[in-house]
Amino acid sequence: MIILDGKKTANDIKEEIALEVTSIVSSGGKVPHLSAILVGTDGASETYVNAKVKACEKVGFKSTLIRLSEDVSQEDLLAEVEKINKNSDIDGLIVQLPLPSHVDEMKVTEAIDPEKDVDGFHPSNIGRMVLNLPTYLPATPAGILELLKRYNVETSGKHCVVIGRSHIVGSPMSILMGRNTNPGNCTVTLTHSRTKNLQEITKTADILIVALGRVEFITSDMLKDGVCIIDVGITRVKSDKTKSGWKLLGDVDFENVKHMCSFITPVPGGVGPMTIAMLLKNTLLSSKK
Ligand code: NAD
């Protein structure tokens, strides 16, 4: 069993990006600049945004964090997005999701200039992804592809089962794994909350990508020997064993399934750090344009 070490791989990618930024800047080029909008004070969102800002500093990017109150109107939020769209110094914009229920997330996503949409959520970038055209791939799926690539996981001709059909992970992941690319060329089954006989399907998976957000949902009786597991799930649960009082758990019962796996991602330290690394990669790409 090989651990797909997202933390180490993400650090390698960040070092590569930092070197590139140094060389761009020393030849008089522009410092890449990522802007993030955070609405409200949700603990998990704060953690994610702070990690992104910290990662920008680490690779030599500029970053701007715009905090808006929980009750900000949709109009004011859209105005903020428009301001950033027009700011030529800013290369990438992310709006941390989820947004409060009075805001239409899709409207906000659609308002972001596709050229600055480094999260890769804009409908036109999703369309380009489906057509295999150059674009910003959604950061989490892109991070998974990068992990599979860097660990030389064979995907061609394999049966890839994806659990979860969210716009940001499951759906794009199912499309990417079926494209005629490497990684890719899988036969893909996309499963979701209405899927019947999930266990029968997961038992035939060569590659299992799990993104549903239920702690330790995948158990050993759902797997075949030699499976490669990508655990996207991150759930914060209270813990009296950590300094913060929280710990992160994945969707896979890691300790009890790892002996069956060819490859497996840990939580934390798997997909999470890769997501941030790919966000930086997309921002660098935008800046170079
Ligand atoms: P979501 O929360 O929007 O949706 C969950 C999906 O799971 C739905 O499509 C639903 O159909 C499916 N589902 C629910 N119950 C099911 C069942 N019993 N069987 C099969 N499918 C079922 O999905 P999301 O936003 O992709 O988040 C999923 C998890 O991934 C969460 O824990 C989230 O925190 C995590 N996440 C991690 C990263 C990262 O960088 N590591 C990024 C995004 C999301």
Coordinates of N, CA and C in Angstrom, one line a residue, residues 131-286:
L131 N -15.0 20.0 -22.9 CA -14.6 19.9 -24.3 C -13.1 19.7 -24.4
N132 N -12.4 19.5 -23.2 CA -11.0 19.3 -23.2 C -10.2 20.5 -23.8
L133 N -10.7 21.7 -23.6 CA -10.0 22.9 -24.1 C -9.2 23.5 -22.9
P134 N -8.1 24.3 -23.2 CA -7.4 24.9 -22.1 C -8.3 25.7 -21.2
T135 N -8.2 25.5 -19.9 CA -9.0 26.3 -19.0 C -8.4 26.2 -17.6
Y136 N -9.1 26.8 -16.6 CA -8.7 26.5 -15.2 C -9.6 25.4 -14.8
L137 N -8.9 24.3 -14.4 CA -9.7 23.1 -13.9 C -10.1 23.4 -12.5
P138 N -11.3 23.0 -12.0 CA -11.6 23.1 -10.6 C -10.5 22.6 -9.7
A139 N -10.1 23.3 -8.7 CA -8.9 23.1 -7.9 C -8.9 21.7 -7.3
T140 N -9.9 21.2 -6.7 CA -9.9 19.9 -6.0 C -9.7 18.8 -7.0
P141 N -10.6 18.7 -8.1 CA -10.4 17.7 -9.1 C -9.0 17.8 -9.7
A142 N -8.5 19.0 -10.0 CA -7.2 19.1 -10.6 C -6.1 18.6 -9.7
G143 N -6.3 18.8 -8.4 CA -5.3 18.3 -7.4 C -5.3 16.8 -7.4
I144 N -6.5 16.2 -7.5 CA -6.5 14.7 -7.6 C -5.8 14.2 -8.8
L145 N -6.0 14.8 -10.0 CA -5.4 14.4 -11.2 C -3.8 14.5 -11.0
E146 N -3.4 15.6 -10.4 CA -2.0 15.8 -10.2 C -1.3 14.7 -9.3
L147 N -2.1 14.4 -8.3 CA -1.6 13.3 -7.4 C -1.5 12.0 -8.1
L148 N -2.5 11.6 -8.9 CA -2.5 10.4 -9.6 C -1.3 10.4 -10.6
K149 N -1.1 11.5 -11.2 CA 0.0 11.7 -12.2 C 1.4 11.5 -11.6
R150 N 1.6 12.2 -10.5 CA 2.9 12.2 -9.8 C 3.2 10.9 -9.2
Y151 N 2.2 10.1 -8.8 CA 2.5 8.8 -8.3 C 2.3 7.7 -9.3
N152 N 2.2 8.1 -10.6 CA 2.1 7.1 -11.7 C 1.0 6.1 -11.5
V153 N -0.1 6.5 -11.0 CA -1.2 5.6 -10.9 C -1.8 5.3 -12.2
E154 N -1.9 4.1 -12.6 CA -2.4 3.7 -14.0 C -3.9 3.9 -13.9
T155 N -4.4 4.7 -14.9 CA -5.9 4.9 -14.9 C -6.6 4.4 -16.2
S156 N -5.8 4.3 -17.2 CA -6.4 3.9 -18.5 C -7.0 2.6 -18.5
G157 N -8.3 2.5 -18.9 CA -9.1 1.3 -19.0 C -9.6 0.8 -17.6
K158 N -9.3 1.6 -16.6 CA -9.8 1.2 -15.2 C -11.2 1.6 -15.0
H159 N -11.9 1.0 -14.0 CA -13.2 1.4 -13.6 C -13.1 2.4 -12.5
C160 N -13.5 3.6 -12.7 CA -13.4 4.6 -11.7 C -14.8 4.9 -11.2
V161 N -15.0 4.7 -9.9 CA -16.3 5.0 -9.3 C -16.2 6.3 -8.4
V162 N -17.0 7.3 -8.7 CA -17.0 8.5 -8.0 C -18.3 8.6 -7.1
I163 N -18.1 8.9 -5.9 CA -19.3 9.0 -5.0 C -19.5 10.5 -4.7
G164 N -20.7 11.0 -5.0 CA -21.0 12.4 -4.8 C -21.0 13.1 -6.2
R165 N -22.0 14.0 -6.4 CA -22.1 14.7 -7.7 C -22.1 16.2 -7.5
S166 N -21.4 16.7 -6.5 CA -21.3 18.2 -6.4 C -20.7 18.8 -7.6
H167 N -21.0 20.1 -7.8 CA -20.5 20.9 -8.9 C -19.0 21.1 -8.8
I168 N -18.5 21.1 -7.5 CA -17.1 21.4 -7.3 C -16.1 20.2 -7.2
V169 N -16.7 19.0 -6.9 CA -15.8 17.8 -6.9 C -16.4 16.7 -7.7
G170 N -17.5 16.0 -7.3 CA -17.9 14.8 -7.9 C -18.2 14.9 -9.4
S171 N -19.0 15.8 -9.8 CA -19.3 15.9 -11.2 C -18.1 16.2 -12.1
P172 N -17.3 17.3 -11.8 CA -16.1 17.5 -12.7 C -15.2 16.3 -12.6
M173 N -15.1 15.7 -11.5 CA -14.1 14.5 -11.4 C -14.5 13.4 -12.3
S174 N -15.9 13.2 -12.4 CA -16.3 12.1 -13.2 C -16.0 12.4 -14.7
I175 N -16.1 13.7 -15.1 CA -15.8 14.0 -16.5 C -14.3 13.9 -16.7
L176 N -13.5 14.4 -15.8 CA -12.1 14.4 -16.0 C -11.5 13.0 -16.1
M177 N -12.1 12.1 -15.3 CA -11.5 10.7 -15.3 C -12.0 9.9 -16.6
G178 N -13.0 10.4 -17.3 CA -13.4 9.8 -18.5 C -12.8 10.4 -19.8
R179 N -12.1 11.5 -19.6 CA -11.6 12.2 -20.8 C -10.4 11.4 -21.4
N180 N -10.2 11.6 -22.7 CA -9.1 10.9 -23.4 C -7.7 11.6 -23.0
T181 N -7.3 11.5 -21.8 CA -6.1 12.2 -21.3 C -5.4 11.2 -20.3
N182 N -4.2 11.6 -19.9 CA -3.6 10.9 -18.8 C -3.3 11.8 -17.6
P183 N -3.8 11.6 -16.4 CA -4.8 10.6 -16.0 C -6.1 10.8 -16.7
G184 N -6.8 9.7 -16.9 CA -8.1 9.7 -17.6 C -8.3 8.3 -18.2
N185 N -9.1 8.4 -19.3 CA -9.4 7.1 -20.0 C -10.0 6.0 -19.1
C186 N -10.7 6.4 -18.1 CA -11.4 5.4 -17.2 C -12.8 5.2 -17.8
T187 N -13.3 4.0 -17.4 CA -14.8 3.8 -17.5 C -15.3 4.3 -16.2
V188 N -16.2 5.3 -16.2 CA -16.6 6.0 -15.0 C -18.0 5.7 -14.6
T189 N -18.2 5.5 -13.3 CA -19.6 5.4 -12.8 C -19.7 6.5 -11.7
L190 N -20.7 7.4 -11.9 CA -20.9 8.5 -11.0 C -22.1 8.1 -10.1
T191 N -21.9 8.0 -8.8 CA -22.9 7.6 -7.9 C -23.3 8.8 -6.9
H192 N -24.5 8.7 -6.4 CA -25.0 9.8 -5.5 C -26.0 9.3 -4.6
S193 N -26.7 10.2 -3.9 CA -27.6 9.8 -2.8 C -28.8 8.9 -3.3
R194 N -29.1 8.9 -4.6 CA -30.2 8.1 -5.1 C -29.7 6.8 -5.7
T195 N -28.4 6.5 -5.6 CA -27.9 5.3 -6.2 C -28.3 4.1 -5.5
K196 N -28.8 3.1 -6.2 CA -29.2 1.8 -5.5 C -28.0 0.9 -5.5
N197 N -27.9 0.0 -4.5 CA -26.8 -1.0 -4.5 C -25.4 -0.4 -4.6
L198 N -25.2 0.6 -3.8 CA -23.9 1.3 -3.9 C -22.7 0.3 -3.7
Q199 N -22.9 -0.6 -2.7 CA -21.8 -1.5 -2.4 C -21.4 -2.4 -3.5
E200 N -22.5 -2.8 -4.3 CA -22.2 -3.7 -5.5 C -21.3 -2.9 -6.5
I201 N -21.5 -1.6 -6.6 CA -20.8 -0.8 -7.5 C -19.4 -0.5 -7.0
T202 N -19.3 -0.1 -5.7 CA -17.9 0.2 -5.2 C -17.0 -1.0 -5.2
K203 N -17.6 -2.2 -5.1 CA -16.8 -3.4 -5.1 C -16.2 -3.7 -6.4
T204 N -16.6 -3.0 -7.5 CA -16.0 -3.3 -8.8 C -15.1 -2.1 -9.1
A205 N -14.8 -1.2 -8.2 CA -14.0 0.0 -8.5 C -12.5 -0.4 -8.4
D206 N -11.8 0.0 -9.5 CA -10.3 0.0 -9.4 C -9.8 1.3 -8.8
I207 N -10.5 2.4 -9.1 CA -10.2 3.7 -8.5 C -11.5 4.2 -7.8
L208 N -11.5 4.5 -6.6 CA -12.7 5.0 -5.9 C -12.4 6.4 -5.4
I209 N -13.2 7.4 -5.9 CA -13.1 8.8 -5.4 C -14.3 9.1 -4.6
V210 N -14.1 9.4 -3.3 CA -15.2 9.6 -2.4 C -15.4 11.0 -2.0
A211 N -16.5 11.6 -2.3 CA -16.7 13.0 -1.9 C -18.2 13.2 -1.5
L212 N -18.5 12.7 -0.3 CA -19.9 12.9 0.1 C -20.0 13.6 1.5
G213 N -18.9 13.6 2.3 CA -19.0 14.3 3.5 C -19.6 13.6 4.7
R214 N -19.4 12.2 4.7 CA -20.0 11.4 5.8 C -18.8 10.6 6.4
V215 N -18.5 10.9 7.7 CA -17.4 10.3 8.3 C -17.3 8.8 8.2
E216 N -16.2 8.3 7.7 CA -15.9 6.9 7.6 C -17.0 6.1 7.0
F217 N -17.6 6.6 5.9 CA -18.7 6.0 5.2 C -18.2 4.7 4.5
I218 N -17.0 4.8 4.0 CA -16.5 3.6 3.2 C -15.8 2.6 4.1
T219 N -16.3 1.4 4.1 CA -15.7 0.4 5.0 C -15.2 -0.8 4.1
S220 N -14.4 -1.7 4.7 CA -13.7 -2.7 3.9 C -14.6 -3.6 3.1
D221 N -15.8 -3.8 3.6 CA -16.8 -4.7 2.9 C -17.3 -4.1 1.6
M222 N -16.9 -2.8 1.3 CA -17.4 -2.2 0.1 C -16.3 -2.1 -1.0
L223 N -15.2 -2.8 -0.7 CA -14.0 -2.6 -1.6 C -13.6 -3.9 -2.2
K224 N -12.8 -3.9 -3.3 CA -12.1 -5.0 -3.8 C -10.6 -4.8 -3.5
D225 N -9.9 -5.9 -3.4 CA -8.4 -5.8 -3.1 C -7.7 -5.1 -4.2
G226 N -6.8 -4.2 -3.8 CA -6.0 -3.5 -4.8 C -6.5 -2.2 -5.3
V227 N -7.7 -1.8 -4.7 CA -8.3 -0.5 -5.1 C -7.4 0.7 -4.7
C228 N -7.5 1.7 -5.6 CA -6.9 3.0 -5.3 C -8.0 3.9 -4.7
I229 N -7.8 4.5 -3.5 CA -8.8 5.3 -2.9 C -8.4 6.7 -2.8
I230 N -9.2 7.6 -3.3 CA -9.0 9.1 -3.1 C -10.2 9.5 -2.2
D231 N -9.8 10.0 -1.0 CA -10.8 10.4 0.0 C -10.8 11.9 0.0
V232 N -11.9 12.5 -0.5 CA -12.0 14.0 -0.6 C -12.6 14.5 0.7
G233 N -13.4 13.7 1.4 CA -14.2 14.2 2.5 C -13.4 14.9 3.6
I234 N -13.9 16.0 4.1 CA -13.3 16.6 5.3 C -14.4 17.0 6.2
T235 N -14.5 16.3 7.4 CA -15.5 16.7 8.3 C -14.8 17.1 9.6
R236 N -15.1 18.2 10.2 CA -14.5 18.6 11.5 C -15.3 18.1 12.6
V237 N -14.7 17.3 13.5 CA -15.4 16.8 14.6 C -14.6 17.2 15.9
K238 N -15.4 17.4 16.9 CA -14.8 17.8 18.2 C -13.9 16.8 18.7
S239 N -12.8 17.2 19.3 CA -11.8 16.3 19.9 C -11.2 16.9 21.1
D240 N -11.0 16.1 22.2 CA -10.3 16.6 23.3 C -8.8 16.3 23.3
K241 N -8.4 15.7 22.2 CA -7.0 15.3 22.0 C -6.2 16.3 21.2
T242 N -6.8 17.3 20.7 CA -6.0 18.3 19.9 C -6.1 19.6 20.6
K243 N -5.1 20.5 20.2 CA -5.0 21.8 20.8 C -6.2 22.7 20.4
S244 N -6.6 22.5 19.1 CA -7.6 23.4 18.6 C -9.0 22.9 19.1
G245 N -9.1 21.7 19.6 CA -10.4 21.1 20.1 C -11.2 20.5 18.9
W246 N -10.5 20.5 17.7 CA -11.2 19.9 16.5 C -10.2 18.9 15.9
K247 N -10.8 17.9 15.2 CA -9.9 17.1 14.3 C -10.7 16.8 13.0
L248 N -9.9 16.5 12.0 CA -10.5 16.3 10.6 C -10.6 14.9 10.3
L249 N -11.8 14.4 9.8 CA -11.9 13.0 9.4 C -12.4 13.0 8.0
G250 N -12.0 11.9 7.3 CA -12.4 11.7 5.9 C -13.7 10.8 5.8
D251 N -14.0 10.5 4.5 CA -15.2 9.7 4.2 C -14.9 8.2 4.3
V252 N -13.6 7.9 4.5 CA -13.1 6.5 4.4 C -12.6 6.0 5.8
D253 N -12.9 4.8 6.2 CA -12.4 4.2 7.4 C -11.0 3.8 7.2
F254 N -10.1 4.8 7.1 CA -8.7 4.6 6.7 C -8.0 3.4 7.4
E255 N -8.1 3.4 8.7 CA -7.3 2.3 9.4 C -7.7 0.9 9.0
N256 N -9.0 0.8 8.8 CA -9.5 -0.6 8.5 C -9.6 -1.0 7.0
V257 N -9.3 -0.1 6.2 CA -9.3 -0.4 4.7 C -7.9 -0.4 4.1
K258 N -7.0 0.3 4.7 CA -5.7 0.6 4.1 C -5.0 -0.7 3.6
H259 N -5.2 -1.8 4.3 CA -4.5 -3.0 3.9 C -5.0 -3.6 2.6
M260 N -6.1 -3.1 2.1 CA -6.7 -3.6 0.9 C -6.3 -2.8 -0.3
C261 N -5.7 -1.6 0.0 CA -5.5 -0.6 -1.1 C -4.1 -0.7 -1.8
S262 N -4.1 -0.4 -3.1 CA -2.8 -0.2 -3.8 C -2.3 1.2 -3.4
F263 N -3.2 2.2 -3.4 CA -2.9 3.6 -3.1 C -4.0 4.1 -2.2
I264 N -3.7 5.0 -1.3 CA -4.8 5.7 -0.6 C -4.4 7.1 -0.1
T265 N -5.3 8.0 -0.1 CA -5.0 9.3 0.4 C -5.4 9.4 1.9
P266 N -4.5 10.0 2.7 CA -4.9 10.2 4.1 C -5.8 11.5 4.3
V267 N -6.5 11.6 5.4 CA -7.2 12.8 5.8 C -6.8 13.1 7.2
P268 N -6.2 14.2 7.6 CA -5.7 15.3 6.6 C -4.5 14.9 5.9
G269 N -4.0 15.8 5.0 CA -2.7 15.5 4.3 C -2.8 14.8 3.0
G270 N -4.1 14.7 2.5 CA -4.2 14.1 1.1 C -4.7 15.1 0.1
V271 N -6.0 15.1 -0.2 CA -6.5 16.0 -1.2 C -6.5 17.5 -0.8
G272 N -6.7 17.7 0.5 CA -6.9 19.1 0.9 C -5.7 20.0 0.5
P273 N -4.4 19.6 0.9 CA -3.3 20.5 0.5 C -3.2 20.6 -1.1
M274 N -3.6 19.6 -1.8 CA -3.4 19.6 -3.2 C -4.4 20.6 -3.8
T275 N -5.5 20.8 -3.2 CA -6.5 21.8 -3.7 C -5.9 23.2 -3.7
I276 N -5.2 23.5 -2.6 CA -4.6 24.8 -2.4 C -3.5 25.0 -3.5
A277 N -2.7 23.9 -3.6 CA -1.6 24.0 -4.6 C -2.1 24.3 -6.0
M278 N -3.2 23.6 -6.4 CA -3.7 23.8 -7.7 C -4.3 25.2 -7.9
L279 N -4.9 25.8 -6.8 CA -5.4 27.1 -6.8 C -4.2 28.1 -7.2
L280 N -3.1 27.9 -6.5 CA -1.9 28.7 -6.8 C -1.5 28.5 -8.2
K281 N -1.5 27.3 -8.7 CA -1.1 27.0 -10.1 C -2.0 27.8 -11.1
N282 N -3.3 27.7 -10.8 CA -4.2 28.4 -11.7 C -4.0 30.0 -11.7
T283 N -3.6 30.5 -10.5 CA -3.4 31.9 -10.3 C -2.1 32.3 -11.1
L284 N -1.1 31.4 -11.0 CA 0.2 31.7 -11.7 C -0.1 31.7 -13.2
L285 N -0.9 30.7 -13.7 CA -1.3 30.6 -15.1 C -2.0 31.9 -15.6
S286 N -2.9 32.4 -14.7 CA -3.7 33.6 -15.1 C -2.7 34.8 -15.1

